[in-house]
XYZ file of C-alpha atoms in Angstrom:
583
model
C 109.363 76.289 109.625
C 110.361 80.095 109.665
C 111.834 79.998 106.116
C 108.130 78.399 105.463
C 106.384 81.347 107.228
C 108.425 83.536 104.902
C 108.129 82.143 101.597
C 104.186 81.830 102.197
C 104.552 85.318 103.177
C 105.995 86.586 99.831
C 103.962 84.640 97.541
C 105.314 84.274 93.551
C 103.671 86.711 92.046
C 106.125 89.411 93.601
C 109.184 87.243 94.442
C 111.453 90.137 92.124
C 110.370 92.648 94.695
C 110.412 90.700 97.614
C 113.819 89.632 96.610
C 115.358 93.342 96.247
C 113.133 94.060 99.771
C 115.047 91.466 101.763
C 118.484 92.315 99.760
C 117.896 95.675 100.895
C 117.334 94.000 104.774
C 120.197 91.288 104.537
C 122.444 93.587 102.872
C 121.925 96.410 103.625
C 121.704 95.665 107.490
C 124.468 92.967 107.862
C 127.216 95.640 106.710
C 125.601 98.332 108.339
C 125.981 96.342 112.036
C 129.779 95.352 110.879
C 130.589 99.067 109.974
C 129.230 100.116 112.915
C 131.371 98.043 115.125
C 133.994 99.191 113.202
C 133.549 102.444 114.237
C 132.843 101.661 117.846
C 136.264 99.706 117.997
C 138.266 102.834 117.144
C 135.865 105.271 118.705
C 133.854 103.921 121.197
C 132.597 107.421 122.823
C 131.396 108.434 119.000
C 127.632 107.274 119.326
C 125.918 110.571 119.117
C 128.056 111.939 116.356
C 127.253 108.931 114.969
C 123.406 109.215 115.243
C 123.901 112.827 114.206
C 125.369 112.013 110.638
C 122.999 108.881 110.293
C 120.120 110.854 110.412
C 121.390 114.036 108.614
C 122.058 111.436 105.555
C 118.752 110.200 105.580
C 116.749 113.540 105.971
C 118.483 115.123 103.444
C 117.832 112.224 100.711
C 113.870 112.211 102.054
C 113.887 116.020 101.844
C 114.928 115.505 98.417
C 112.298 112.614 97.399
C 109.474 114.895 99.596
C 110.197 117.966 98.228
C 108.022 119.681 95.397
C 107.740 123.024 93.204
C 104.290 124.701 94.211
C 102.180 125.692 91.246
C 102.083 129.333 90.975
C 98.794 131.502 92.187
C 96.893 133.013 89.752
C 93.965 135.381 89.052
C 90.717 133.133 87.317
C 91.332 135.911 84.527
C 94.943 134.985 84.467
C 94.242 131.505 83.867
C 91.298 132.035 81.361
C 94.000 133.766 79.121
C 96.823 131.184 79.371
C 93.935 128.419 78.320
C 93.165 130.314 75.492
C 97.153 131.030 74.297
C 97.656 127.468 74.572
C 94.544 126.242 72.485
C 94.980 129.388 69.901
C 98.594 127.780 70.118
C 97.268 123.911 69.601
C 94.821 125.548 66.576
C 98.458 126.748 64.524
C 99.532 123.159 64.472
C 96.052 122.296 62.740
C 95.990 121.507 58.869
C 94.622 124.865 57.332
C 91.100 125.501 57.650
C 90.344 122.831 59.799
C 87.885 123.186 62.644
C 89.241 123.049 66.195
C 86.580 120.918 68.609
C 87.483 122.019 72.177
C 85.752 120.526 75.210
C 84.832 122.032 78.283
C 84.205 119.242 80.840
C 83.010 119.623 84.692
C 81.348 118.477 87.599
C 80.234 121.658 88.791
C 77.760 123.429 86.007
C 77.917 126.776 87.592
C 81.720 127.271 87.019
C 82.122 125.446 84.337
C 79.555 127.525 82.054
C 81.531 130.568 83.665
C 84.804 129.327 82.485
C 83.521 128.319 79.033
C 82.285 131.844 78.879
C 85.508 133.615 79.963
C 86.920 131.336 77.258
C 84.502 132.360 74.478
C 85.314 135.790 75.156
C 88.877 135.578 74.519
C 88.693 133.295 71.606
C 86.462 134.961 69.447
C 88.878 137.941 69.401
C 90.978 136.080 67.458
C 89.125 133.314 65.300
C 85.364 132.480 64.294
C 84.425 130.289 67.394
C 80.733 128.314 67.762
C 79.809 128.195 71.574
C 77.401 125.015 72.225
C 75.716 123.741 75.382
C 75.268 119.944 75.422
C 72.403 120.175 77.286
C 70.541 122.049 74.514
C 70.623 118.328 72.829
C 68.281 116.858 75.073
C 65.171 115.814 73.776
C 62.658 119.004 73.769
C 59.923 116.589 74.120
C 60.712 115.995 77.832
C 59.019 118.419 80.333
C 61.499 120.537 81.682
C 61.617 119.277 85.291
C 62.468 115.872 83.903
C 65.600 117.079 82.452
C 68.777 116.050 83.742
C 72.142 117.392 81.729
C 73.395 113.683 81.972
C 70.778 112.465 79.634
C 71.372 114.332 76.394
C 70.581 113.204 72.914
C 74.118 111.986 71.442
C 73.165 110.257 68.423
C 71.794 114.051 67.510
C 74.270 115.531 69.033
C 77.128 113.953 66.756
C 74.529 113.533 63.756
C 73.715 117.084 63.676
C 76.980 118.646 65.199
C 79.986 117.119 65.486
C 80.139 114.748 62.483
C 79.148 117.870 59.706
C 81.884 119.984 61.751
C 84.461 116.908 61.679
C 87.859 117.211 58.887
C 84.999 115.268 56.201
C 82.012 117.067 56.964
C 80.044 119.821 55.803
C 80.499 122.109 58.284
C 76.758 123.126 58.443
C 75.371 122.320 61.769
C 72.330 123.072 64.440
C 73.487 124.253 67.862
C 70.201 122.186 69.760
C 66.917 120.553 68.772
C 65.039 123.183 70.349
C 63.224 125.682 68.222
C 65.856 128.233 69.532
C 68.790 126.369 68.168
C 67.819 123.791 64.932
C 68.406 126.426 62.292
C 70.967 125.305 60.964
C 74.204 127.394 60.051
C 77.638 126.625 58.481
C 80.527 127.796 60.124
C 83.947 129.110 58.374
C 87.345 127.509 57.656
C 89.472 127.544 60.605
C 86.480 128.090 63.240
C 87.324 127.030 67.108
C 83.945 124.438 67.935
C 83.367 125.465 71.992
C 81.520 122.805 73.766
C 80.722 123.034 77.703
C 78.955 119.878 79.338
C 79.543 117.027 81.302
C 80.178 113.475 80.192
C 81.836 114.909 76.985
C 84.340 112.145 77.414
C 82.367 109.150 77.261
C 83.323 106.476 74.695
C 80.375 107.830 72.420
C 82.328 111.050 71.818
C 85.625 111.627 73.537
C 87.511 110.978 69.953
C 85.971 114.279 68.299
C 87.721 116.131 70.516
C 91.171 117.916 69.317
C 91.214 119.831 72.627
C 89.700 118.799 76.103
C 89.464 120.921 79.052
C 87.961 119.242 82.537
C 87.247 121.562 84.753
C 85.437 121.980 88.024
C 85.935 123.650 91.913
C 89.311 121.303 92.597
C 90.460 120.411 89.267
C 91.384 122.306 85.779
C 92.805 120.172 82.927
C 93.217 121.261 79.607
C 94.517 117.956 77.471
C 95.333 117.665 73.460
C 93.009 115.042 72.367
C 93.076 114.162 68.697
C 91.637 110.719 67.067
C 95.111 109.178 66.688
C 96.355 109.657 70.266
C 93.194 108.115 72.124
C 93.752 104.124 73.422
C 91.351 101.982 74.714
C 93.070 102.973 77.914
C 89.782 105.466 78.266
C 87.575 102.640 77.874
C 86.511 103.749 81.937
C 85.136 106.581 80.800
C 81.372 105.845 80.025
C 78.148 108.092 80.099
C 76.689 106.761 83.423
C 74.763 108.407 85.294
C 75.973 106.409 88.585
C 76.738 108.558 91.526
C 79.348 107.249 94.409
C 80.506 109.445 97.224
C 84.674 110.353 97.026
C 86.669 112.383 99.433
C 88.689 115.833 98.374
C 91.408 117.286 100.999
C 90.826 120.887 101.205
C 91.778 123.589 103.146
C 93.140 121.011 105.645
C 89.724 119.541 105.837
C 87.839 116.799 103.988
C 84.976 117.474 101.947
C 82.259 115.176 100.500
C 81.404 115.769 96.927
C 78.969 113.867 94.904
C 80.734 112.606 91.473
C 79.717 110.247 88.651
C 80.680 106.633 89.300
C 82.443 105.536 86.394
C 83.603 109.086 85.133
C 87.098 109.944 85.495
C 89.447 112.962 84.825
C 91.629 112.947 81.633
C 94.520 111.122 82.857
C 96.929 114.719 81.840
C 100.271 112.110 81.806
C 98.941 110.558 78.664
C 97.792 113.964 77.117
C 100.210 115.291 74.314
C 100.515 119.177 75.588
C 98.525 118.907 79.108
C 97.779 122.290 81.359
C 97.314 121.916 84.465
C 95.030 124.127 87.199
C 93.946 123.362 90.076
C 91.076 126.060 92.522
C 91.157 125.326 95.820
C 90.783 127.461 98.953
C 94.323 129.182 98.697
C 93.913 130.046 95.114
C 93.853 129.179 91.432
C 96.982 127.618 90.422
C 98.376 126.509 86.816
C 101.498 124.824 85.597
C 104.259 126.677 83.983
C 103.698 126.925 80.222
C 107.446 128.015 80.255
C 110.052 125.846 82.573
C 110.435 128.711 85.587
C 114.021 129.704 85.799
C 116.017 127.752 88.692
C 115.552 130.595 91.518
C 111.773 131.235 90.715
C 112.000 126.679 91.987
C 113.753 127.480 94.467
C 110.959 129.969 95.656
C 108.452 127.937 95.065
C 109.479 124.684 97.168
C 106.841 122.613 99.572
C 106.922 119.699 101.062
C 104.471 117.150 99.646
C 101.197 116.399 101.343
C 101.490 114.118 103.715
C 99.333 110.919 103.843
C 99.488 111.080 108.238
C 98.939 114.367 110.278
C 102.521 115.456 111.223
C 101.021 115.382 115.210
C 100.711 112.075 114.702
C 104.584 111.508 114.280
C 105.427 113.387 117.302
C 105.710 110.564 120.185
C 107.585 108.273 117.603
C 109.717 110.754 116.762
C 111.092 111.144 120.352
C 110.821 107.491 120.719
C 112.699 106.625 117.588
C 115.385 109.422 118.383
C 115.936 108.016 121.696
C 116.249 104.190 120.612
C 118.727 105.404 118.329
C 121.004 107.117 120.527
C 121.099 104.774 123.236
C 121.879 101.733 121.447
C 124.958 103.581 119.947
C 125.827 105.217 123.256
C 125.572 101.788 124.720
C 129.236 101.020 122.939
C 131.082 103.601 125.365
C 130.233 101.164 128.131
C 131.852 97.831 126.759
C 129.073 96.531 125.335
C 130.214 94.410 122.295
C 128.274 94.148 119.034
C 126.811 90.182 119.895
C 125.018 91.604 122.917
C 123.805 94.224 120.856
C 122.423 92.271 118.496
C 121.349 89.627 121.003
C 119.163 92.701 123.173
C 117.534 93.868 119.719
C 116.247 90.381 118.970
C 114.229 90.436 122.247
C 111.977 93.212 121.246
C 109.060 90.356 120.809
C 109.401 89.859 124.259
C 108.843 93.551 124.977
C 106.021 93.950 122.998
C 104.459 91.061 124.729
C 105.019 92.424 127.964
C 103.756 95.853 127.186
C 100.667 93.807 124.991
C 99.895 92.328 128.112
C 99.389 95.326 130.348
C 97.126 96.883 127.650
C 94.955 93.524 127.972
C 96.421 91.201 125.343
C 96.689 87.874 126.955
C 98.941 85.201 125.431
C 99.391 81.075 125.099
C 101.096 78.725 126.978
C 103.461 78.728 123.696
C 103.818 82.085 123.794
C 104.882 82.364 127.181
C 107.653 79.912 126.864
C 108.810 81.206 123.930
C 109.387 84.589 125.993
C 110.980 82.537 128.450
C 113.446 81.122 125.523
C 114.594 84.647 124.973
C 114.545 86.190 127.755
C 116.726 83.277 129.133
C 119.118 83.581 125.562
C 119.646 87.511 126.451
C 120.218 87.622 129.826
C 122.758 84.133 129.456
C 124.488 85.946 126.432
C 124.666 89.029 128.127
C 126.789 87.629 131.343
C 128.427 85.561 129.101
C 129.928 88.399 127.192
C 130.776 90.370 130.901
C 132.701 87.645 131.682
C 134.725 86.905 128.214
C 135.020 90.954 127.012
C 138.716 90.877 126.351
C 138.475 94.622 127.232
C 138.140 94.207 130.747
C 141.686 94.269 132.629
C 142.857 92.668 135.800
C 143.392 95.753 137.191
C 139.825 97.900 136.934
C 137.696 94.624 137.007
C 135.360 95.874 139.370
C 134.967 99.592 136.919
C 134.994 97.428 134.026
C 131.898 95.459 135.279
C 129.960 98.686 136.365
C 130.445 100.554 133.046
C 129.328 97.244 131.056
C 126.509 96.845 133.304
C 125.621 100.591 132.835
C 125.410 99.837 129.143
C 123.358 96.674 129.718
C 120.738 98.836 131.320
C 120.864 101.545 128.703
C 120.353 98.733 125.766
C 117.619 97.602 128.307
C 116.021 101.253 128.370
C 116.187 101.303 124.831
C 114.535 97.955 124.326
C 111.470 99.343 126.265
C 111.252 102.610 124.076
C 111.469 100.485 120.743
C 108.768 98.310 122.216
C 106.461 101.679 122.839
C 107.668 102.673 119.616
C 106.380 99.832 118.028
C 102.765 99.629 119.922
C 102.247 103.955 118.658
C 103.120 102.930 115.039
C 100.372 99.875 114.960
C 97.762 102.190 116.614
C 99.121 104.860 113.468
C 98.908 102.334 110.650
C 95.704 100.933 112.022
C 94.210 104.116 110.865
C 95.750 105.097 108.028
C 97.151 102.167 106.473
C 100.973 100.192 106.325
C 101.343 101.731 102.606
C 103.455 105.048 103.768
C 106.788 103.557 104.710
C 108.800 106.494 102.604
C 107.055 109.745 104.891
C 107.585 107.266 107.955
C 110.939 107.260 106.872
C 111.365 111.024 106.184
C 109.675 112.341 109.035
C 110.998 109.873 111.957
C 114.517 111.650 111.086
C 113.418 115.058 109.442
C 111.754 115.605 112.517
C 114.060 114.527 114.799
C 117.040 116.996 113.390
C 116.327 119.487 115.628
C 116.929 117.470 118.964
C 120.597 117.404 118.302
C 120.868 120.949 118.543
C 120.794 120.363 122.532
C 123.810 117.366 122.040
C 126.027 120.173 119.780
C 128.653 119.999 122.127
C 129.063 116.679 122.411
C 128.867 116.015 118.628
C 131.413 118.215 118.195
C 134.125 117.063 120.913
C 133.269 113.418 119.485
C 134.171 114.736 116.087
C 136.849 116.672 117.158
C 138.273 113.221 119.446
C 137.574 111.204 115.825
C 139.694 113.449 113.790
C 142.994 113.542 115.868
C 142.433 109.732 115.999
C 142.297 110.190 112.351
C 145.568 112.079 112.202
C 147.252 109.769 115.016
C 146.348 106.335 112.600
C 147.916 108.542 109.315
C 150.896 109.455 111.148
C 151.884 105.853 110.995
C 152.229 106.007 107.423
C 154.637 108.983 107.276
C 156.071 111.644 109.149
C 154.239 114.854 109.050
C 155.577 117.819 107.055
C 155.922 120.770 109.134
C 155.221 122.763 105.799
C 151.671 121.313 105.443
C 148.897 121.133 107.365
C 146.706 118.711 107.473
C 142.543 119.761 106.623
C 140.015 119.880 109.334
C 137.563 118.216 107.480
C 139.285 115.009 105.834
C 137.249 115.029 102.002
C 138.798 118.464 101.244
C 141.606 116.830 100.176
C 144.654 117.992 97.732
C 145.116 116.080 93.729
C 148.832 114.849 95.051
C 147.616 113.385 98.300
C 150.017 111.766 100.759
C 150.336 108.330 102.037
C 149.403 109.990 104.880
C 146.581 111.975 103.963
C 144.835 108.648 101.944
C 145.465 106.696 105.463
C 143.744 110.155 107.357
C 140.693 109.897 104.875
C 140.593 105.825 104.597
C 140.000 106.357 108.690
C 136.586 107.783 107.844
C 135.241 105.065 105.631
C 133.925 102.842 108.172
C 132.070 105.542 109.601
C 130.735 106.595 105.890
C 130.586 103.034 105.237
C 127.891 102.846 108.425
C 125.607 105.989 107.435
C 125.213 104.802 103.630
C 124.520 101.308 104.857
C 122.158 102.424 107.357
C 119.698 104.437 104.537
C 119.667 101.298 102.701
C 118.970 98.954 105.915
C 116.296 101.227 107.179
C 114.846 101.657 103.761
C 114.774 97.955 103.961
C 112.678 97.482 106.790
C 109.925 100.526 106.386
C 109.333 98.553 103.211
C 108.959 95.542 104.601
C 106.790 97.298 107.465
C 104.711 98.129 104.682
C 103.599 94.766 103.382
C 103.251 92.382 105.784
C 102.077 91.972 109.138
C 104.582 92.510 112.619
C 105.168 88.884 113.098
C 106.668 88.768 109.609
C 108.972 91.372 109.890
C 110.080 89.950 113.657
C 110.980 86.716 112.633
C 112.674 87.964 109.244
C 114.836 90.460 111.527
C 115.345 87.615 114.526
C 117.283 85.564 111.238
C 119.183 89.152 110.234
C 120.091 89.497 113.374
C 121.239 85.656 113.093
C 123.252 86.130 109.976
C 125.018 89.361 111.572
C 125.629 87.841 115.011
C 127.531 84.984 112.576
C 129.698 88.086 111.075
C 130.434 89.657 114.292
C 131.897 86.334 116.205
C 133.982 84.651 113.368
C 135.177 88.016 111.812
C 135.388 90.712 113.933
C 135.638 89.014 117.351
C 137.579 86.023 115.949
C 135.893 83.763 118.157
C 135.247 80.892 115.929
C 135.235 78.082 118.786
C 131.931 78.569 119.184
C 131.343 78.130 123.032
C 128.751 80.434 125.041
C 129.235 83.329 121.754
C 126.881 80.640 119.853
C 124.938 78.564 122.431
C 122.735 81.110 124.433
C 122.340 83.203 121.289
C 120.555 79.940 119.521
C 117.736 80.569 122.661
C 117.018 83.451 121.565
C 116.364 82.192 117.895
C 114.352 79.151 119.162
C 112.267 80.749 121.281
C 111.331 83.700 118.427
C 110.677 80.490 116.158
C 108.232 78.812 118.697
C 106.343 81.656 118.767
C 106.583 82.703 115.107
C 105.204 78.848 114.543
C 102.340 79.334 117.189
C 101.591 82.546 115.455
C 101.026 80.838 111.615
């Protein structure tokens, strides 16, 4: 029945993805949990040194997916002269004599017509240019209060303009159909058309244009349009009139702004030589014409915006932090990988629990499938006390405390991922499950700094995991009293030792564990992301399965089966009676 929930769950149409998603979980998870008891079996005292490096890993390769190069701040008059170098540019690659048509697109009509002016300004020192208004095409007939610039005469406006200025035409044209503007007048070889309006993209007109620049208070784009390059991928743009309400982010704050319904910005990916600039509150900003040099980047680096206010991340971050450290302290107290895994599985119950004193109330099927776990952890758990081959005959009593210390800690740390777990539904409740890469970043970004209160322990648990290191190479040779060995085991020399291989092979369990871990935890933010908590539990409770399997017939070598399999199958039953109550 579970395998049912799951395949229903996935659904055909995205079995590929589904299928890397739960290789990234199976995989990625499975070999994380055996290199981590790898590590705890030759280090058991290692666990924050080992949180420390898991979480340095992953920061740094989320810092390097989050991080962006700002666009540089500019004056409005230093951007009205880069526009006009790059279309006096785009007007050299023309055939000679042929008229450049260059668009000047906008919501906003105020700074649009001021940017179309700046523009004129500039290009008329340097070629013939003809500056038209689209909205001197509407009918003249109209009184003037009835006007509206999204109702503009285009069959005129292409008979009478654009077609006699086009490669074939005659290149005598009207600027209007006013009295003001229908004399006609024929421009000159090589003359830069200027045309400032909105809706000059709709499927009427959008192919005239060798140059289009949309422009308005958020948004600047200047795009190379020609005939050749436009695709029916523009079909969306239309002439409507339609108005919809959308949402800008500004200045920290969100703003409502009235825009067409069906118009949309030229898409600047599909544009041949696209400029970029954007207004906003801080500033004018426009992309690089020239590739800035690699220090001018380096200058210029932001983090990306982030989807979630970073307050918002603050409890989890503790949370998460503190999960993460107990359940690898939890080793230096005896605590052997199966009850690890057992505890972890029992985080339905938790949630339950806490559900309940929040005011969830449950079924008679969920309740006994709480009692299923609960009695599979705390059955595996005395199990293990009593089997842990660690425990001697002589510090029985010491042996018992310190692996009943760690049961409590795993214990403590259940009840944190359990909060951990209620804070992130309230989150994604309000913003959405689609941000499981800046959940990722910022649960360990954010948590870097915490360690700087455990730097002495880190560094006596590093400092206890290298002379390990050198004890387990000095098995493979005898030292040379010429050499010394490196402090930090990668820097090694081209004519290594048997030794120093056997002092650096020491250290791939533990790199083994940090890779592993991005990749599991990658795993399961991406599964967070697309389907519901009941899901992911039940796909994690048969993880946890598949790992528990690893840890008893390889690691422990305790393939009798006996109490190592029976009380961990109550924990799996009693997740899948209330995974099947759930569907």
């Amino acid at each position: 029945m579970g395998g049912r929930i799951i395949l229903l769950s996935i659904g055909m149409p995205s079995f590929f993805e589904w299928t890397a998603t739960l290789g990234l979980v199976f995989g990625g998870c499975c070999s994380n949990a055996l290199a981590l008891e790898l590590v705890t079996s030759r280090l058991p005292q290692a666990g924050k040194l080992i949180t420390f490096v898991q979480f340095l890993v992953i920061s740094i390769f989320g810092l390097i997916r989050h991080l962006t190069v700002s666009p540089r701040p500019l004056s409005e008059e230093k951007v009205m002269d880069q526009v006009a170098a790059r279309i006096l540019a785009l007007r050299k690659l023309l055939p000679k004599g042929h008229i450049m048509r260059v668009a000047v697109d906008g919501r906003v009509d105020s700074s649009r017509r001021s940017f179309a002016d700046g523009l004129y300004a500039r290009l008329k020192e340097a070629a013939p240019v003809v500056k038209v208004a689209l909205t001197d095409f509407r009918d003249p007939s109209h009184p003037f209060e009835d006007h509206h610039e999204s109702t503009p005469d285009l069959k005129a406006f292409r008979r009478k303009l654009l077609d006699p200025l086009s490669p074939s035409g005659s290149q005598e044209y009207i600027t209007g159909l006013s009295d003001d503007h229908s004399v006609p007048a024929k421009a000159e070889d090589g003359s830069i058309l200027l045309v400032q309006g909105r809706h000059l993209h709709g499927e009427e007109i959008r192919s005239y244009w060798d140059s289009s620049i949309f422009f308005d208070s958020l948004d600047l784009i200047t795009i190379q349009r020609t005939p050749s390059n436009s695709s029916s991928s523009d079909s969306h743009l239309s002439h409507s009139p339609k108005k919809h309400t959308r949402r800008h982010s500004r200045g920290g704050s969100r703003s409502r702004i009235l825009v067409d319904e069906t118009y949309q910005e030229p898409e600047p990916l599909h544009a041949r030589h696209p400029i970029v600039v954007k207004e906003s509150v801080s500033g004018v900003f426009i992309d690089d014409l020239t590739p800035p040099s690699f220090l001018t980047k380096l200058g210029r680096l932001r983090l990306m915006p982030r989807s979630i206010p970073i307050r918002r991340w603050t409890v989890q971050v503790v949370l998460f932090l503190l999960t993460s450290l107990l359940n690898n302290i939890a080793f230096a107290y005896r605590v052997p990988m199966p009850v690890h895994i057992i505890f972890r599985s029992g985080g339905m119950v938790v949630n339950m629990v806490m559900g309940w004193f929040i005011g969830k109330r449950y079924t008679k099927l969920q309740i006994t499938s709480i009692i299923f776990v609960t009695l599979g952890v705390i059955l595996t758990t005395f199990s293990a006390s009593f089997d842990d081959p660690h425990i001697s005959s002589e510090s029985v009593q010491t042996a018992y405390t310190e692996y009943f210390i760690g049961v409590g800690i795993l214990t403590l740390a259940l009840i944190l991922s359990g909060a951990m777990g209620l804070a992130q539904d309230a989150m994604y409740s309000e913003y959405g499950r689609g941000h499981w890469q800046e959940a990722l970043f910022y649960l360990h970004f954010l948590s870097m700094p915490m360690f700087v209160f455990m730097a002495d322990d880190i560094k006596s648990q590093y400092v206890s995991m290298t002379a390990n290191a050198r004890l387990f190479a000095s098995n493979f040779s005898s030292p040379n009293p010429n050499s010394t060995k490196p402090d930090f085991p990668f820097l090694l020399p081209m004519t290594a030792t048997p030794a120093q291989l056997a002092f650096l092979f020491y250290y791939i369990p533990l790199l083994t564990n940090v890779l592993t871990q991005l990749v599991c935890i990658s795993g399961v933010h991406r599964l967070t992301s697309r389907v519901d908590s009941l899901t992911v539990a039940l796909i994690l409770v048969v993880r946890k399965a598949v790992s528990l399997g690893i840890s008893v017939l390889w690691i422990r070598g305790d393939g009798d089966g006996g109490n190592a399999w029976l009380w961990p199958n109550e924990v799996v039953e009693g997740n899948g009676v209330d995974s099947k109550k759930n569907q």
